[in-house]
Short mmCIF file of C-alpha atoms in Angstrom, two decimals:
data_model
loop_
_atom_site.label_atom_id
_atom_site.label_comp_id
_atom_site.label_asym_id
_atom_site.label_seq_id
_atom_site.Cartn_x
_atom_site.Cartn_y
_atom_site.Cartn_z
CA MET A 1 0.04 -0.01 -0.01
CA ARG A 2 1.22 3.61 -0.78
CA TYR A 3 1.05 6.39 1.59
CA SER A 4 0.94 10.24 1.24
CA LYS A 5 4.38 11.67 0.26
CA LYS A 6 3.85 14.31 2.94
CA LEU A 7 4.64 11.90 5.60
CA VAL A 8 8.29 11.74 4.68
CA THR A 9 8.55 15.41 5.11
CA ILE A 10 7.62 15.16 8.96
CA ASN A 11 10.51 14.77 11.26
CA PRO A 12 10.13 12.70 14.39
CA SER A 13 9.51 14.74 17.75
CA ALA A 14 12.95 15.13 19.41
CA SER A 15 11.27 16.01 22.84
CA MET A 16 8.90 12.79 22.45
CA LYS A 17 11.87 10.69 21.61
CA ALA A 18 13.81 11.95 24.58
CA GLY A 19 10.78 11.53 26.89
CA LEU A 20 9.98 7.88 25.72
CA ASP A 21 13.59 6.71 25.37
CA GLU A 22 14.50 3.72 27.58
CA ASN A 23 17.70 5.43 28.52
CA SER A 24 16.00 8.45 29.95
CA LYS A 25 14.37 6.77 32.97
CA ASN A 26 17.02 8.27 35.46
CA SER A 27 16.66 11.92 34.08
CA VAL A 28 14.01 14.52 35.01
CA ASN A 29 12.09 15.27 31.85
CA LEU A 30 10.21 18.65 31.71
CA GLY A 31 9.61 18.64 27.97
CA ILE A 32 6.68 16.29 27.55
CA GLY A 33 3.99 17.85 29.53
CA VAL A 34 2.37 14.62 30.90
CA SER A 35 1.11 15.32 34.24
CA ASP A 36 1.58 12.84 37.38
CA LEU A 37 -1.14 14.67 39.34
CA GLN A 38 -4.31 12.94 39.99
CA ALA A 39 -7.63 14.24 38.80
CA PRO A 40 -9.81 16.14 41.45
CA ASP A 41 -12.41 14.04 43.20
CA CYS A 42 -15.21 15.91 41.65
CA ILE A 43 -13.92 15.30 38.20
CA ALA A 44 -13.58 11.49 39.19
CA GLU A 45 -17.18 11.66 40.42
CA LEU A 46 -18.59 13.41 37.32
CA MET A 47 -16.93 10.66 35.16
CA LYS A 48 -18.57 7.87 37.21
CA HIS A 49 -22.02 9.58 36.81
CA PHE A 50 -21.58 10.10 32.97
CA ILE A 51 -20.60 6.29 32.70
CA LYS A 52 -23.43 5.10 34.79
CA SER A 53 -26.03 7.04 32.64
CA ASN A 54 -25.30 4.91 29.62
CA LYS A 55 -25.79 7.98 27.52
CA TYR A 56 -22.75 8.47 25.03
CA PRO A 57 -24.16 11.02 22.55
CA TYR A 58 -22.16 12.63 19.61
CA THR A 59 -21.31 16.23 20.57
CA PRO A 60 -21.17 19.17 18.08
CA SER A 61 -17.78 19.61 16.29
CA LEU A 62 -17.54 23.02 17.88
CA GLY A 63 -17.97 21.47 21.53
CA THR A 64 -21.07 21.50 23.49
CA LEU A 65 -22.77 24.98 24.13
CA LYS A 66 -22.42 24.56 27.95
CA ALA A 67 -18.76 23.56 27.75
CA ARG A 68 -17.89 26.46 25.42
CA ARG A 69 -19.72 28.95 27.73
CA ASN A 70 -18.02 27.57 30.95
CA ILE A 71 -14.54 27.55 29.52
CA TYR A 72 -15.03 30.70 27.78
CA SER A 73 -16.17 32.47 31.10
CA ILE A 74 -12.88 31.15 32.90
CA LEU A 75 -10.48 32.27 30.24
CA TYR A 76 -12.23 35.63 29.59
CA PRO A 77 -14.12 36.49 32.84
CA SER A 78 -14.09 40.30 32.19
CA SER A 79 -14.58 40.56 28.51
CA GLN A 80 -17.08 43.22 27.47
CA GLN A 81 -16.58 42.62 23.57
CA LEU A 82 -15.68 39.03 22.90
CA SER A 83 -18.41 36.60 22.12
CA PHE A 84 -18.12 32.92 22.75
CA ASN A 85 -19.82 32.22 19.42
CA ASN A 86 -16.29 32.82 18.04
CA PHE A 87 -14.84 30.15 20.58
CA LEU A 88 -14.55 26.49 19.68
CA LEU A 89 -13.14 23.49 21.36
CA VAL A 90 -10.51 21.28 19.56
CA ASN A 91 -8.47 18.23 20.37
CA GLY A 92 -5.42 20.00 21.54
CA ALA A 93 -3.54 23.11 20.46
CA LYS A 94 -1.42 21.45 17.80
CA TRP A 95 -4.63 20.18 16.05
CA GLY A 96 -6.01 23.81 16.47
CA ILE A 97 -3.16 25.37 14.68
CA SER A 98 -3.23 22.65 11.92
CA LEU A 99 -6.90 23.28 11.55
CA ALA A 100 -6.65 27.12 11.37
CA LEU A 101 -3.72 26.70 8.65
CA SER A 102 -5.86 24.29 6.62
CA THR A 103 -8.81 26.72 6.75
CA ILE A 104 -7.10 30.03 5.83
CA CYS A 105 -4.26 28.78 3.44
CA ASN A 106 -3.98 27.49 0.04
CA LEU A 107 -1.38 24.92 -1.14
CA ASN A 108 2.21 26.23 -1.14
CA ASP A 109 1.37 29.47 0.86
CA THR A 110 4.11 30.84 3.08
CA VAL A 111 3.86 31.00 6.89
CA ILE A 112 6.33 33.07 8.93
CA LEU A 113 7.57 31.45 11.90
CA MET A 114 9.07 33.69 14.67
CA GLU A 115 12.55 31.95 15.56
CA PRO A 116 13.18 30.26 17.89
CA TYR A 117 9.74 28.51 17.44
CA TRP A 118 8.00 25.57 18.88
CA LEU A 119 9.47 22.29 17.37
CA SER A 120 6.25 21.17 15.63
CA TYR A 121 5.46 24.21 13.61
CA PRO A 122 7.40 23.31 10.40
CA SER A 123 5.87 19.72 10.50
CA ILE A 124 2.30 21.30 10.91
CA CYS A 125 3.05 23.50 7.92
CA SER A 126 4.50 20.61 5.91
CA ILE A 127 1.55 18.26 6.31
CA ASN A 128 -0.59 21.18 5.26
CA ASN A 129 1.57 21.69 2.02
CA LEU A 130 2.78 24.97 3.28
CA LEU A 131 6.14 26.65 3.06
CA ASN A 132 7.60 28.40 6.20
CA ILE A 133 10.21 31.11 6.54
CA SER A 134 11.88 32.40 9.71
CA TRP A 135 11.69 35.88 11.32
CA CYS A 136 15.02 35.86 13.12
CA PRO A 137 15.61 38.21 16.08
CA GLU A 138 18.69 40.23 16.91
CA VAL A 139 20.27 38.95 20.34
CA THR A 140 21.37 41.57 22.82
CA ASP A 141 24.48 40.76 25.12
CA ASP A 142 22.12 39.88 28.06
CA GLY A 143 20.29 37.28 25.76
CA GLU A 144 17.24 39.50 25.07
CA LEU A 145 15.40 38.66 21.70
CA ILE A 146 14.64 41.69 19.62
CA PHE A 147 12.39 41.23 16.57
CA SER A 148 12.86 44.10 14.22
CA ILE A 149 9.76 45.42 12.51
CA GLU A 150 11.85 46.57 9.63
CA THR A 151 12.92 43.05 9.09
CA LEU A 152 9.24 41.87 9.09
CA HIS A 153 8.43 44.52 6.42
CA LYS A 154 11.31 42.85 4.22
CA ILE A 155 10.10 39.21 4.75
CA ILE A 156 6.41 40.34 3.58
CA GLU A 157 7.84 42.24 0.60
CA ASN A 158 10.08 39.17 -0.32
CA ASN A 159 7.67 36.30 0.36
CA SER A 160 4.06 37.44 0.22
CA PRO A 161 3.21 35.23 3.25
CA ARG A 162 -0.44 34.18 4.11
CA VAL A 163 0.19 33.61 7.90
CA LEU A 164 2.40 34.68 10.83
CA ILE A 165 2.52 32.56 13.78
CA LEU A 166 3.35 34.26 17.08
CA ASN A 167 3.87 32.25 20.16
CA ASN A 168 3.36 34.17 23.33
CA PRO A 169 4.94 33.35 25.84
CA ASN A 170 7.30 31.79 23.53
CA ASN A 171 8.69 28.34 23.59
CA PRO A 172 11.52 27.76 23.82
CA SER A 173 12.94 31.24 24.67
CA GLY A 174 10.34 32.20 27.31
CA LYS A 175 10.08 35.69 25.83
CA ILE A 176 6.84 37.56 26.65
CA PHE A 177 5.77 40.03 23.95
CA SER A 178 4.21 43.30 24.86
CA ASN A 179 0.59 44.27 23.67
CA ASN A 180 2.03 47.31 21.86
CA PHE A 181 4.36 44.99 19.79
CA ILE A 182 1.68 42.47 19.07
CA LYS A 183 -0.67 45.29 18.05
CA GLU A 184 1.84 46.61 15.72
CA VAL A 185 2.43 43.19 14.10
CA VAL A 186 -1.35 42.62 13.80
CA GLU A 187 -1.82 45.98 12.16
CA ILE A 188 0.96 45.55 9.77
CA CYS A 189 -0.38 41.97 8.82
CA ASN A 190 -3.82 43.36 8.60
CA GLU A 191 -2.92 45.91 6.06
CA ARG A 192 -1.22 43.23 3.83
CA ASP A 193 -4.10 40.66 4.18
CA ILE A 194 -2.04 38.31 6.39
CA TRP A 195 -3.54 36.16 9.18
CA VAL A 196 -2.01 36.19 12.46
CA ILE A 197 -2.26 32.96 14.56
CA ILE A 198 -1.35 33.75 18.33
CA ASP A 199 -0.47 30.56 20.09
CA GLU A 200 -1.14 31.19 23.86
CA VAL A 201 -0.73 27.64 25.21
CA TYR A 202 1.63 29.02 27.82
CA ARG A 203 -0.30 32.06 28.80
CA ASP A 204 -0.68 31.04 32.48
CA LEU A 205 2.97 30.21 32.94
CA THR A 206 4.05 33.72 33.93
CA PHE A 207 4.48 35.40 37.11
CA ASN A 208 2.83 38.69 36.02
CA ILE A 209 -0.89 38.41 35.68
CA GLU A 210 -0.76 41.48 33.18
CA ASP A 211 1.32 39.52 30.68
CA ARG A 212 -0.94 36.47 30.54
CA SER A 213 -2.78 37.39 27.39
CA CYS A 214 -3.43 40.13 24.70
CA ASP A 215 -5.96 42.70 25.22
CA GLU A 216 -9.47 42.80 23.68
CA GLU A 217 -8.48 45.13 20.80
CA ILE A 218 -5.99 42.44 19.46
CA TYR A 219 -8.49 39.50 20.05
CA ASN A 220 -11.15 41.44 18.02
CA SER A 221 -8.95 41.96 15.01
CA LEU A 222 -10.49 40.39 12.02
CA ASN A 223 -7.18 38.62 11.08
CA VAL A 224 -6.37 37.26 14.39
CA ILE A 225 -6.91 33.72 15.40
CA THR A 226 -5.98 32.64 19.05
CA VAL A 227 -4.99 29.15 20.21
CA GLY A 228 -4.61 28.02 23.67
CA SER A 229 -4.82 24.91 25.83
CA PHE A 230 -7.13 24.23 28.79
#
């Protein structure tokens, strides 16, 4: 049997290999994200109740209305402008990014990746038949990453990209982008009909609560898709 040629373009996950390797049993692995914490008792009791009900209905592809409303209210408790109607549940952030790209891109479109980037981005682009190009930062003497807006303009001029993926807070550098910087990037991309996918999987892994997410003006931009993990 023959398989899609796209499969050979996907490299094995380095972090998954390290975490599952037999030789890594004596090391402390912080890269896989598999929790060793037990679920709270209330969750376990809810699961028992669900199983005993003998009701296993298909759910809407967007997620049930109740679940979407509840999770939305937790993520955006003070929102005045955002609507849960633009909020949907997917099977993990990786799938959410892939679904977004497959929805807004055509074959061989170009995606801007802000380097360093989460290691699965290139493979997600590849399996969707998309090209990717790096937006590389300048590095200061103290290790700070500075992404030049002038460089972004040059990348756009030379490559006519369809999407820019912005990971905030950034994996692996830990850099947190200011709202002013994100607004400027979103406005530039909006002027050139470029989508911006803001990957906020790590939004709660910050010490300063003000840094945890974008403001509503950014979320309401027509060219912005945000992806998170709950």
